[in-house]
Structures are given as C-alpha cells and as structure tokens.
C-alpha cells in the first residue's frame, strides 16, 4: 500500500471515530460522560486534520467522509475496539518519512487517551444506554 493510501485510510478512520464518539455522546444523559466523549471526538477530528494536512503536503486528495452509524452501546463498544486497533496500527507502522513517522507515533499515543476515556465511559454507564 502506498503512503498516500495509508494516510487516506487513517483519515477516514479518524473521521469515523469522531462521528462514533459524537453519536455516543448524544445518547448519554450524564454531562460529565458526554463531555468525556466530546473530548474524544475533538481529538479524533484533530487527528483527521493532521492527516489531511499530511495528505495535502504530498499532493494527495482527501477521501470522502465516512457515513455516521447509529448511536448506542454498539457504537460505544465499536469505538473502544477501534481505538485499540488504531493505537496498535499507528505505533507499529513504519513510514519512509520521519515527519509522518512522528505523526503516527503521536497519534498512537493519543489513541491511548481516547481508549481510556471510552473505557471509563462504558464502565460508568454500566448498561444504562
């Protein structure tokens, strides 16, 4: 897979995770948990923007935005799973450009924050969605 394709896929994944976090936050009646998930969404959108900037520097096009999913437990659980997968992907990937390598390392570290936040929200909700 070419670097542009890797970045385009990561861009779409980050946007989708932002949508998942936003959808999950909509269905939560507790302000502190809603805030926690909105922070996850903001980080994911910032990740997508960083990837978009990397794509622009390479002269590559942005892929289409993904379609949002329904909210609820399934979305929250899928988000938790995706955060773990994304973290591993970013930290295990090697890219030919040191700037991109540094970006992926930073994103991988921040995905841990997202994973912990989503895990905390799930634990505190305990079946109330």
PDB file of C-alpha atoms in Angstrom:
ATOM      1  CA  UNK A   1       0.000   0.000   0.000  1.00  0.00           C
ATOM      2  CA  UNK A   2       1.326   3.456  -0.926  1.00  0.00           C
ATOM      3  CA  UNK A   3       1.868   6.121   1.748  1.00  0.00           C
ATOM      4  CA  UNK A   4      -0.995   8.199   0.333  1.00  0.00           C
ATOM      5  CA  UNK A   5      -3.371   5.242   0.649  1.00  0.00           C
ATOM      6  CA  UNK A   6      -2.248   4.604   4.246  1.00  0.00           C
ATOM      7  CA  UNK A   7      -2.897   8.243   5.123  1.00  0.00           C
ATOM      8  CA  UNK A   8      -6.252   8.300   3.327  1.00  0.00           C
ATOM      9  CA  UNK A   9      -7.422   5.201   5.188  1.00  0.00           C
ATOM     10  CA  UNK A  10      -6.228   6.624   8.516  1.00  0.00           C
ATOM     11  CA  UNK A  11      -8.003   9.912   7.725  1.00  0.00           C
ATOM     12  CA  UNK A  12     -11.300   8.122   7.111  1.00  0.00           C
ATOM     13  CA  UNK A  13     -10.865   6.002  10.250  1.00  0.00           C
ATOM     14  CA  UNK A  14     -10.259   9.097  12.384  1.00  0.00           C
ATOM     15  CA  UNK A  15     -13.319  10.867  10.984  1.00  0.00           C
ATOM     16  CA  UNK A  16     -15.450   7.784  11.573  1.00  0.00           C
ATOM     17  CA  UNK A  17     -14.215   7.504  15.156  1.00  0.00           C
ATOM     18  CA  UNK A  18     -15.042  11.193  15.694  1.00  0.00           C
ATOM     19  CA  UNK A  19     -18.565  10.542  14.405  1.00  0.00           C
ATOM     20  CA  UNK A  20     -18.883   7.498  16.655  1.00  0.00           C
ATOM     21  CA  UNK A  21     -17.821   9.489  19.719  1.00  0.00           C
ATOM     22  CA  UNK A  22     -20.232  12.311  18.830  1.00  0.00           C
ATOM     23  CA  UNK A  23     -23.101   9.871  18.298  1.00  0.00           C
ATOM     24  CA  UNK A  24     -22.353   8.074  21.546  1.00  0.00           C
ATOM     25  CA  UNK A  25     -22.205  11.399  23.413  1.00  0.00           C
ATOM     26  CA  UNK A  26     -25.647  12.379  22.064  1.00  0.00           C
ATOM     27  CA  UNK A  27     -27.268   9.404  23.765  1.00  0.00           C
ATOM     28  CA  UNK A  28     -25.696   9.888  27.187  1.00  0.00           C
ATOM     29  CA  UNK A  29     -27.726  11.750  29.817  1.00  0.00           C
ATOM     30  CA  UNK A  30     -24.761  12.411  32.129  1.00  0.00           C
ATOM     31  CA  UNK A  31     -22.952  15.716  31.431  1.00  0.00           C
ATOM     32  CA  UNK A  32     -19.520  14.524  32.675  1.00  0.00           C
ATOM     33  CA  UNK A  33     -19.591  11.445  30.417  1.00  0.00           C
ATOM     34  CA  UNK A  34     -20.970  13.432  27.496  1.00  0.00           C
ATOM     35  CA  UNK A  35     -18.051  15.848  27.945  1.00  0.00           C
ATOM     36  CA  UNK A  36     -15.566  12.964  28.080  1.00  0.00           C
ATOM     37  CA  UNK A  37     -16.812  11.573  24.751  1.00  0.00           C
ATOM     38  CA  UNK A  38     -16.902  15.006  23.141  1.00  0.00           C
ATOM     39  CA  UNK A  39     -13.236  15.385  24.079  1.00  0.00           C
ATOM     40  CA  UNK A  40     -12.545  12.074  22.337  1.00  0.00           C
ATOM     41  CA  UNK A  41     -14.395  13.374  19.260  1.00  0.00           C
ATOM     42  CA  UNK A  42     -12.347  16.588  19.297  1.00  0.00           C
ATOM     43  CA  UNK A  43      -9.071  14.637  19.470  1.00  0.00           C
ATOM     44  CA  UNK A  44     -10.218  12.394  16.619  1.00  0.00           C
ATOM     45  CA  UNK A  45     -11.122  15.412  14.487  1.00  0.00           C
ATOM     46  CA  UNK A  46      -7.706  16.924  15.245  1.00  0.00           C
ATOM     47  CA  UNK A  47      -6.117  13.623  14.170  1.00  0.00           C
ATOM     48  CA  UNK A  48      -8.098  13.712  10.922  1.00  0.00           C
ATOM     49  CA  UNK A  49      -6.980  17.295  10.295  1.00  0.00           C
ATOM     50  CA  UNK A  50      -3.316  16.386  10.909  1.00  0.00           C
ATOM     51  CA  UNK A  51      -3.665  13.512   8.436  1.00  0.00           C
ATOM     52  CA  UNK A  52      -5.423  15.810   5.939  1.00  0.00           C
ATOM     53  CA  UNK A  53      -2.519  18.237   6.202  1.00  0.00           C
ATOM     54  CA  UNK A  54      -0.051  15.404   5.567  1.00  0.00           C
ATOM     55  CA  UNK A  55      -2.063  14.373   2.506  1.00  0.00           C
ATOM     56  CA  UNK A  56      -2.079  17.958   1.215  1.00  0.00           C
ATOM     57  CA  UNK A  57       1.722  18.167   1.632  1.00  0.00           C
ATOM     58  CA  UNK A  58       2.026  15.041  -0.503  1.00  0.00           C
ATOM     59  CA  UNK A  59      -0.333  16.472  -3.106  1.00  0.00           C
ATOM     60  CA  UNK A  60      -2.839  13.663  -2.482  1.00  0.00           C
ATOM     61  CA  UNK A  61      -6.593  14.101  -2.409  1.00  0.00           C
ATOM     62  CA  UNK A  62      -8.780  13.670   0.645  1.00  0.00           C
ATOM     63  CA  UNK A  63     -11.042  10.636   0.513  1.00  0.00           C
ATOM     64  CA  UNK A  64     -14.793  11.081   1.006  1.00  0.00           C
ATOM     65  CA  UNK A  65     -16.063  11.408   4.558  1.00  0.00           C
ATOM     66  CA  UNK A  66     -17.498   8.195   6.010  1.00  0.00           C
ATOM     67  CA  UNK A  67     -21.177   7.801   6.813  1.00  0.00           C
ATOM     68  CA  UNK A  68     -22.133   8.001  10.502  1.00  0.00           C
ATOM     69  CA  UNK A  69     -23.504   4.990  12.326  1.00  0.00           C
ATOM     70  CA  UNK A  70     -26.329   4.695  14.822  1.00  0.00           C
ATOM     71  CA  UNK A  71     -25.593   5.552  18.435  1.00  0.00           C
ATOM     72  CA  UNK A  72     -25.983   3.348  21.494  1.00  0.00           C
ATOM     73  CA  UNK A  73     -23.933   0.602  23.084  1.00  0.00           C
ATOM     74  CA  UNK A  74     -22.813  -0.900  19.801  1.00  0.00           C
ATOM     75  CA  UNK A  75     -21.269   2.396  18.732  1.00  0.00           C
ATOM     76  CA  UNK A  76     -19.532   2.853  22.073  1.00  0.00           C
ATOM     77  CA  UNK A  77     -18.160  -0.693  22.053  1.00  0.00           C
ATOM     78  CA  UNK A  78     -17.041  -0.391  18.434  1.00  0.00           C
ATOM     79  CA  UNK A  79     -15.324   2.894  19.310  1.00  0.00           C
ATOM     80  CA  UNK A  80     -13.454   1.214  22.169  1.00  0.00           C
ATOM     81  CA  UNK A  81     -12.334  -1.589  19.875  1.00  0.00           C
ATOM     82  CA  UNK A  82     -11.296   0.792  17.094  1.00  0.00           C
ATOM     83  CA  UNK A  83      -9.262   2.949  19.462  1.00  0.00           C
ATOM     84  CA  UNK A  84      -7.214  -0.091  20.468  1.00  0.00           C
ATOM     85  CA  UNK A  85      -6.733  -1.149  16.863  1.00  0.00           C
ATOM     86  CA  UNK A  86      -5.814   2.384  15.791  1.00  0.00           C
ATOM     87  CA  UNK A  87      -3.311   2.711  18.621  1.00  0.00           C
ATOM     88  CA  UNK A  88      -1.564  -0.515  17.643  1.00  0.00           C
ATOM     89  CA  UNK A  89      -1.643   0.402  13.940  1.00  0.00           C
ATOM     90  CA  UNK A  90      -0.081   3.814  14.471  1.00  0.00           C
ATOM     91  CA  UNK A  91       2.591   2.599  16.843  1.00  0.00           C
ATOM     92  CA  UNK A  92       3.534  -0.442  14.738  1.00  0.00           C
ATOM     93  CA  UNK A  93       3.545   1.260  11.336  1.00  0.00           C
ATOM     94  CA  UNK A  94       6.771   2.372   9.768  1.00  0.00           C
ATOM     95  CA  UNK A  95       6.728   5.148   7.221  1.00  0.00           C
ATOM     96  CA  UNK A  96       9.545   6.328   4.964  1.00  0.00           C
ATOM     97  CA  UNK A  97       9.214   9.975   6.049  1.00  0.00           C
ATOM     98  CA  UNK A  98      10.422  10.983   9.552  1.00  0.00           C
ATOM     99  CA  UNK A  99       7.655  13.623   9.826  1.00  0.00           C
ATOM    100  CA  UNK A 100       4.967  11.057   9.080  1.00  0.00           C
ATOM    101  CA  UNK A 101       6.616   8.584  11.433  1.00  0.00           C
ATOM    102  CA  UNK A 102       6.496  11.223  14.203  1.00  0.00           C
ATOM    103  CA  UNK A 103       2.843  11.982  13.378  1.00  0.00           C
ATOM    104  CA  UNK A 104       1.884   8.311  13.630  1.00  0.00           C
ATOM    105  CA  UNK A 105       3.743   7.966  16.929  1.00  0.00           C
ATOM    106  CA  UNK A 106       1.900  10.990  18.357  1.00  0.00           C
ATOM    107  CA  UNK A 107      -1.465   9.735  17.108  1.00  0.00           C
ATOM    108  CA  UNK A 108      -0.810   6.309  18.608  1.00  0.00           C
ATOM    109  CA  UNK A 109      -0.043   7.837  21.982  1.00  0.00           C
ATOM    110  CA  UNK A 110      -3.174   9.987  21.862  1.00  0.00           C
ATOM    111  CA  UNK A 111      -5.305   6.994  20.895  1.00  0.00           C
ATOM    112  CA  UNK A 112      -4.425   5.559  24.311  1.00  0.00           C
ATOM    113  CA  UNK A 113      -6.094   8.618  25.900  1.00  0.00           C
ATOM    114  CA  UNK A 114      -9.177   8.022  23.774  1.00  0.00           C
ATOM    115  CA  UNK A 115      -9.246   4.330  24.603  1.00  0.00           C
ATOM    116  CA  UNK A 116      -9.038   5.073  28.324  1.00  0.00           C
ATOM    117  CA  UNK A 117     -11.774   7.729  28.094  1.00  0.00           C
ATOM    118  CA  UNK A 118     -14.152   5.412  26.226  1.00  0.00           C
ATOM    119  CA  UNK A 119     -13.404   2.549  28.607  1.00  0.00           C
ATOM    120  CA  UNK A 120     -14.187   4.845  31.556  1.00  0.00           C
ATOM    121  CA  UNK A 121     -17.472   5.972  29.967  1.00  0.00           C
ATOM    122  CA  UNK A 122     -18.529   2.352  29.389  1.00  0.00           C
ATOM    123  CA  UNK A 123     -17.625   1.352  32.946  1.00  0.00           C
ATOM    124  CA  UNK A 124     -19.510   4.294  34.460  1.00  0.00           C
ATOM    125  CA  UNK A 125     -22.560   3.782  32.271  1.00  0.00           C
ATOM    126  CA  UNK A 126     -22.800   0.120  33.260  1.00  0.00           C
ATOM    127  CA  UNK A 127     -25.663  -0.804  30.966  1.00  0.00           C
ATOM    128  CA  UNK A 128     -27.714   2.401  31.186  1.00  0.00           C
ATOM    129  CA  UNK A 129     -27.706   3.187  27.452  1.00  0.00           C
TER     130      UNK A 129
END
